[in-house]
Coordinates of C-alpha atoms and ligand atoms in Angstrom, one line a residue:
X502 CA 71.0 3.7 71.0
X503 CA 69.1 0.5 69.2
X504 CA 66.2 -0.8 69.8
X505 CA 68.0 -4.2 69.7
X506 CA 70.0 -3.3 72.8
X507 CA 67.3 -2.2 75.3
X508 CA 66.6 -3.9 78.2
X509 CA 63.3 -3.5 79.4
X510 CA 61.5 -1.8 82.4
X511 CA 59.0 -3.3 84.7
X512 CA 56.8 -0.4 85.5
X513 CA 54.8 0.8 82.0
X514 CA 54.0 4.0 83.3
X515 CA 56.0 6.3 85.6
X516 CA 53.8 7.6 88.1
X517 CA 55.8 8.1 91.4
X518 CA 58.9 6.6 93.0
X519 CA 57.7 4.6 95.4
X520 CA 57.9 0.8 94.5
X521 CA 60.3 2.0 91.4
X522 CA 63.1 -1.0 92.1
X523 CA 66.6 -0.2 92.0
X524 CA 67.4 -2.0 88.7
X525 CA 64.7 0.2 87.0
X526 CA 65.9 3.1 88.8
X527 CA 69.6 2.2 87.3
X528 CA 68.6 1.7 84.1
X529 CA 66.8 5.2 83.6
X530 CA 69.8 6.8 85.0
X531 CA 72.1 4.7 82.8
X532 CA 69.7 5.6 79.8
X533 CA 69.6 9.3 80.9
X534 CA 73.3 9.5 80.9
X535 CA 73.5 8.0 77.5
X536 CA 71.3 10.4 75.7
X537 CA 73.4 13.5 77.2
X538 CA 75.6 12.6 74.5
X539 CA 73.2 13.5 71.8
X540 CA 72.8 17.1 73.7
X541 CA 76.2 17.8 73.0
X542 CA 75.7 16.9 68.9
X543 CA 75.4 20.2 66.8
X544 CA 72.0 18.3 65.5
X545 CA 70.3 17.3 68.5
X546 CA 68.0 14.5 67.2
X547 CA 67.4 11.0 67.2
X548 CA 64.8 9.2 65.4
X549 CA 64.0 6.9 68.4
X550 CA 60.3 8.3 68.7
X551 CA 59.9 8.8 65.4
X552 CA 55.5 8.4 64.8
X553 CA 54.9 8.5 68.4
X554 CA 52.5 11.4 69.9
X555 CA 52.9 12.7 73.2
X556 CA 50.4 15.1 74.8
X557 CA 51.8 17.3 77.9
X558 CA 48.8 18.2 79.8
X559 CA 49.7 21.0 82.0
X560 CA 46.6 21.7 84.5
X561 CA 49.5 23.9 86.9
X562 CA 52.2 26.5 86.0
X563 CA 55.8 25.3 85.2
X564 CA 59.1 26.3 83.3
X565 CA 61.8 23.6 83.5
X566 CA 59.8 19.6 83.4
X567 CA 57.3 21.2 81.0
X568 CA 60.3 22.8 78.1
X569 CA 62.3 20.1 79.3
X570 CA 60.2 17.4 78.9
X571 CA 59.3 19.1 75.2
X572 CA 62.6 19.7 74.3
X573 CA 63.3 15.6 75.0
X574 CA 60.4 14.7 72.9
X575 CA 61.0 16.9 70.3
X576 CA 64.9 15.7 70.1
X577 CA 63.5 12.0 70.1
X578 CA 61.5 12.9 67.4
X579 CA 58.4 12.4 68.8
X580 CA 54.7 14.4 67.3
X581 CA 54.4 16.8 70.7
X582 CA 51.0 18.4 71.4
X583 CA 51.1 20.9 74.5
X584 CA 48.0 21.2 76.6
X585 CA 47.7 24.2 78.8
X586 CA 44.2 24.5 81.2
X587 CA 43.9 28.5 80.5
X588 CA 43.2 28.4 77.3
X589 CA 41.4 25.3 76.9
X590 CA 37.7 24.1 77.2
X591 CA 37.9 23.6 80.5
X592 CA 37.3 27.1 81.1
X593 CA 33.9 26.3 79.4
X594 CA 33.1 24.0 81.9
X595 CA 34.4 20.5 80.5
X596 CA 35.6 17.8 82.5
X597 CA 39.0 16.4 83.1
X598 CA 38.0 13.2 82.4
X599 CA 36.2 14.4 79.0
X600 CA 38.9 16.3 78.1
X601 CA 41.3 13.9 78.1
X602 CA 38.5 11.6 76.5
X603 CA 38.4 14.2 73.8
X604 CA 42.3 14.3 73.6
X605 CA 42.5 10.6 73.2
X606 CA 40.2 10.0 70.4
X607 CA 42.5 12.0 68.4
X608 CA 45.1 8.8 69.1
X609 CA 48.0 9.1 70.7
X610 CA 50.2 7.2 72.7
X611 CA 51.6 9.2 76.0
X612 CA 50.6 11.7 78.1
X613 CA 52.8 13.9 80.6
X614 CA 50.7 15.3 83.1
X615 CA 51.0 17.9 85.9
X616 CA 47.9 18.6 87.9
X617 CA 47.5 20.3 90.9
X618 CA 45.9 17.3 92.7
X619 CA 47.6 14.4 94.0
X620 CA 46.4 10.9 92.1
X621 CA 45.7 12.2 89.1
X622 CA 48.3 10.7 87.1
X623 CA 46.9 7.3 88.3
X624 CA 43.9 7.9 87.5
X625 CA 44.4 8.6 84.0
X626 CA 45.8 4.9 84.1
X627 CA 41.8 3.6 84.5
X628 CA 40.4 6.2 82.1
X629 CA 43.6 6.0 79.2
X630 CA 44.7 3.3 77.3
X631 CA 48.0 5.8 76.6
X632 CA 51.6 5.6 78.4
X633 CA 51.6 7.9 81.6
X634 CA 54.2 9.9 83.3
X635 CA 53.6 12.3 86.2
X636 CA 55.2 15.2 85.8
X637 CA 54.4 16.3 89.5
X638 CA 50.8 15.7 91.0
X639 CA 49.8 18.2 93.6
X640 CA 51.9 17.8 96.6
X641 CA 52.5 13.8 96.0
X642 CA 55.1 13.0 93.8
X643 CA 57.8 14.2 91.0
X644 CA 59.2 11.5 89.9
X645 CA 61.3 13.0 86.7
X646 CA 62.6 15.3 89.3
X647 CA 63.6 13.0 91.7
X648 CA 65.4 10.9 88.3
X649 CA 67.1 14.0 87.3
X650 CA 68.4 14.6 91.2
X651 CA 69.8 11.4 91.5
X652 CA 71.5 11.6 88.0
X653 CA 72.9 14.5 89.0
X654 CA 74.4 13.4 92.5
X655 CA 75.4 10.4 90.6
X656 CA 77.5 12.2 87.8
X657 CA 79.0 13.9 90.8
X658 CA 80.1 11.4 93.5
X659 CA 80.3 8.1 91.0
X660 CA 77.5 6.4 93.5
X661 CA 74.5 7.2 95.4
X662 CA 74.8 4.3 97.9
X663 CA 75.7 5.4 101.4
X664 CA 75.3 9.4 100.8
X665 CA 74.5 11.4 102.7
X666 CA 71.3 13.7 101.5
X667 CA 69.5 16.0 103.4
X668 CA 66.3 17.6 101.7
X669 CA 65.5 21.2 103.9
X670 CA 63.1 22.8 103.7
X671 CA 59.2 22.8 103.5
X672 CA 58.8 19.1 103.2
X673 CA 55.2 18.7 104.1
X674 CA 54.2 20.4 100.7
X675 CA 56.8 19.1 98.7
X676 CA 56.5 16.4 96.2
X677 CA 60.2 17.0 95.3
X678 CA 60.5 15.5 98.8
X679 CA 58.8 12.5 98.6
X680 CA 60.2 11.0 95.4
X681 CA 63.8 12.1 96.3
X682 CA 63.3 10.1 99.8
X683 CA 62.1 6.9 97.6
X684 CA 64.3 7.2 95.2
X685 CA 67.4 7.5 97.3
X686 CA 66.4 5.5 100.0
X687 CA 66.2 2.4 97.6
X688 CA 69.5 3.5 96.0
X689 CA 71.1 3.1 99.4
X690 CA 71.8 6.8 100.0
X691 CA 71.4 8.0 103.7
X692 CA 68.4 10.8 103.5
X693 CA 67.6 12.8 105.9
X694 CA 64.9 16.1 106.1
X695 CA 65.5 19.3 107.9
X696 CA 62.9 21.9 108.2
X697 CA 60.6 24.2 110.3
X698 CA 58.2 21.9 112.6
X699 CA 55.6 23.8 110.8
X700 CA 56.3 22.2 107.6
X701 CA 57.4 19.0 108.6
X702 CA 54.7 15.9 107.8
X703 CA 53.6 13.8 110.8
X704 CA 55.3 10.4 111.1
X705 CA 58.0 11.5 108.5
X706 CA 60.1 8.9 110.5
X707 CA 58.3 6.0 109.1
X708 CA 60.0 6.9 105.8
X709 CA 63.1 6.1 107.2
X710 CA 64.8 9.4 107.0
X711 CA 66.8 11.2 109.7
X712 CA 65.1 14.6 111.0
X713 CA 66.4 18.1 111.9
X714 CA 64.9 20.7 113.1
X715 CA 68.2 22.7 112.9
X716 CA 70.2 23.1 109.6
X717 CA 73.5 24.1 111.5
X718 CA 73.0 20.3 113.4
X719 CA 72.9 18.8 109.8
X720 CA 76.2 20.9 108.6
X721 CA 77.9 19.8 111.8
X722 CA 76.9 16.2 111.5
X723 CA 78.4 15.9 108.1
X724 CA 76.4 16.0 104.8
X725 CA 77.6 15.5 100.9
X726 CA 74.8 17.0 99.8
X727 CA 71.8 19.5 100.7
X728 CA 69.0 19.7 98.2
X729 CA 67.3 23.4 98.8
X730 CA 63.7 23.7 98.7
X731 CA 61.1 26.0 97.6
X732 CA 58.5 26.9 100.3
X733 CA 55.2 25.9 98.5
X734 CA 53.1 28.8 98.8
X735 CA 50.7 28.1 96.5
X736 CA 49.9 24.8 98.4
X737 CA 49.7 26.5 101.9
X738 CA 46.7 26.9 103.5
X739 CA 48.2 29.0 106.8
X740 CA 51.1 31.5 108.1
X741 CA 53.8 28.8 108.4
X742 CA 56.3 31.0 108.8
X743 CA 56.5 34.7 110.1
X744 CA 58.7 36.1 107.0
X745 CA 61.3 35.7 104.5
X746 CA 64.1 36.9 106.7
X747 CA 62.6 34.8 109.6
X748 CA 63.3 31.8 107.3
X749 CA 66.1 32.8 106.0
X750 CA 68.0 33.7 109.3
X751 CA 66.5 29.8 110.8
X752 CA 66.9 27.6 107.4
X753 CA 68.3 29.8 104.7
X754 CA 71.4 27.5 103.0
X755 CA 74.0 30.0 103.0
X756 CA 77.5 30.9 102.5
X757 CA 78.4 31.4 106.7
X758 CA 76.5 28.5 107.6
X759 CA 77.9 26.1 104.6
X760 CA 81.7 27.5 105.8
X761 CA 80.8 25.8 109.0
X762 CA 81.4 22.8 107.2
X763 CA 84.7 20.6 107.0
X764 CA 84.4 20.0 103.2
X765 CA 82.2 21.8 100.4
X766 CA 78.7 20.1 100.3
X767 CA 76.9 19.8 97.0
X768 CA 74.4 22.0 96.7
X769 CA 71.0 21.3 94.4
X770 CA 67.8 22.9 94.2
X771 CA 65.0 21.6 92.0
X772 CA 63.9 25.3 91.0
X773 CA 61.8 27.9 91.2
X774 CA 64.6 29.6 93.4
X775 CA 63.9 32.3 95.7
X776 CA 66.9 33.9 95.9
X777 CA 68.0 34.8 99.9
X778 CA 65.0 33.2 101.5
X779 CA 65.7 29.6 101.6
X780 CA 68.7 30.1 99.8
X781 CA 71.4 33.0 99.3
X782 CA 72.3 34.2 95.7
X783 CA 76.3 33.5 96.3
X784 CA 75.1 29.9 96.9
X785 CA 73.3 29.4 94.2
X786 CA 75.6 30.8 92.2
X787 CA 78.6 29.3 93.6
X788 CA 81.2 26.8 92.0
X789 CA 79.3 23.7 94.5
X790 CA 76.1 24.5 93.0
X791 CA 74.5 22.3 90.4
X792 CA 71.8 24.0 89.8
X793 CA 72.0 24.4 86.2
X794 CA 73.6 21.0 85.4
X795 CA 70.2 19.8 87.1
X796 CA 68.5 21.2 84.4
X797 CA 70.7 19.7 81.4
X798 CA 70.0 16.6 83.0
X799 CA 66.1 17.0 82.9
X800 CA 66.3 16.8 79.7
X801 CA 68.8 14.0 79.5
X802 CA 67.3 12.0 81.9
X803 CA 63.7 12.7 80.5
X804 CA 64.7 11.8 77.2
X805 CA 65.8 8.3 78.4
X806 CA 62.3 7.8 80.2
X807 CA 60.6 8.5 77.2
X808 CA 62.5 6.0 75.2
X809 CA 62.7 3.3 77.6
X810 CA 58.6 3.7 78.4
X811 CA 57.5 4.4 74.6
X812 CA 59.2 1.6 73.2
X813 CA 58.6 -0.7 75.4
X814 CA 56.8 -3.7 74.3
X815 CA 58.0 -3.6 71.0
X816 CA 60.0 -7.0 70.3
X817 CA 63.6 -7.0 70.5
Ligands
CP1717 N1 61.4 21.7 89.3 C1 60.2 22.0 88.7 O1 59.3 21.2 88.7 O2 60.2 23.2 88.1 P1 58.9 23.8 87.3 O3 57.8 24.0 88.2 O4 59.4 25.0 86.6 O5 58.6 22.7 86.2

């Protein structure tokens, strides 16, 4: 891909779904898709990124968006510094805002973040003159994920307009959630949520997304895809739920209840799985699960973010 050729986004930063227009939405996906190509080289590298310096600032545990967004960096040829909290002078006491003060006196030019609470990534758009991305804030958004979801889906059905997605599980804590419902829902796809009342956010209607209470009623009612979720327990603050069988035998996604269904539905999960509580280890392992492929195409679809955000304003 040549600089020459790139059309250009209208956001500058990427810090949630919401607002994200369809044509910039497209042309991430479109981007994403390109650079899977260069994943499949035996030398996985492009010098698109070539003097840049991104910083990953990692204030919360995570394996796949903090290697994958590396690994996309790296293979753009990008100067990568990893920041993780343990470790760091925060545990002496110093500031977010002076640390990433500190961090950007040393000049660079973007910063992936993932903080435990929601609005940070904005935030660092008033104290930073440097690119952002949000690589999941708190319970608020995940927007990379949400990119990566949709390129997946995509890949598989040739469209997202007019599928039919149900996120299940425990919406209320889940960022994952909220992007995928802006994300799709401006793509045209029909979303809808499923999950315990427990864990399911007051007014979630107003997003414009079907809700069950019942997975079987969203088997029955036809789905092309479920998209399994993690119960946040790190983010809970109560007993939502009586146990891990409980909430298996109410919402687990698996291989009786999916047989229910006329035709195989698509199954994704956005990882960490727990394996036979929200969803059963055939499932996850079976031939309609794209788990994995997910995760080529965080890297993918990461690498065409990067690009599309870190060379933006140069002229064409
Ligand atoms: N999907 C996701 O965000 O996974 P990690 O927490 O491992 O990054």
């Amino acid at each position: 891909m040549t600089e020459t050729l790139t059309p250009k986004l209208k956001i500058s930063h990427l810090l949630g779904m919401e607002n994200v227009s369809r044509e910039d939405i497209t042309l991430m996906l479109d981007t994403g898709m390109s650079f899977r190509e260069v994943l499949e080289r035996p030398i996985k590298k492009v010098p698109t990124l070539n003097g840049k310096t991104i910083v990953n600032l990692f204030f919360e545990s995570s394996t796949r968006t903090r290697i994958a967004f590396e690994l996309a960096e790296r293979r753009l040829s990008a100067d990568v510094v990893n920041f993780a909290a343990s470790g760091s002078s925060v545990s002496k006491g110093e500031t977010f805002k002076d640390t990433v003060k500190n961090i950007e006196a040393m000049k660079i030019d973007m910063i992936v973040v993932r903080h435990e609470s929601p609005g940070v990534p904005q935030f660092l758009t008033r104290i930073s003159d440097a690119t952002i991305i949000n690589a999941g804030d708190g319970a608020h958004e995940h927007p990379t994920q949400a990119l990566l979801d949709m390129m997946t889906i995509r890949e598989k059905f040739g469209k997202l307009e007019k599928l039919r997605v149900c996120l299940v599980g425990d919406i209320s804590h889940s960022r994952v959630a909220l992007s995928n419902i802006y994300g799709l829902k401006t793509m045209g796809a029909k979303v809808s949520v499923c999950g315990p009342k427990t864990m399911m956010p007051k007014f979630v209607e107003q997003l414009g997304v079907n809700v069950y209470y019942n997975i079987d009623d969203v088997i029955h009612d036809g789905v092309d895809v479920l998209n399994v979720l993690r119960i946040q327990r790190e983010r809970l603050h109560a007993v939502l739920f009586p146990s891990n069988e409980e909430y298996n035998k109410y919402f687990g996604v698996t291989k009786k209840r999916l047989g229910k269904s006329s035709k195989p539905i698509t199954i994704l999960h956005p990882g960490p799985i727990n394996r036979d509580v929200e969803i059963s280890a055939d499932v996850a392992d079976s031939e309609h699960s794209l788990i994995l492929h997910q995760v080529l195409n965080g890297v993918a679809v990461r690498m065409g973010i990067l690009f599309l955000l870190g060379t933006k304003g140069k002229a064409n």
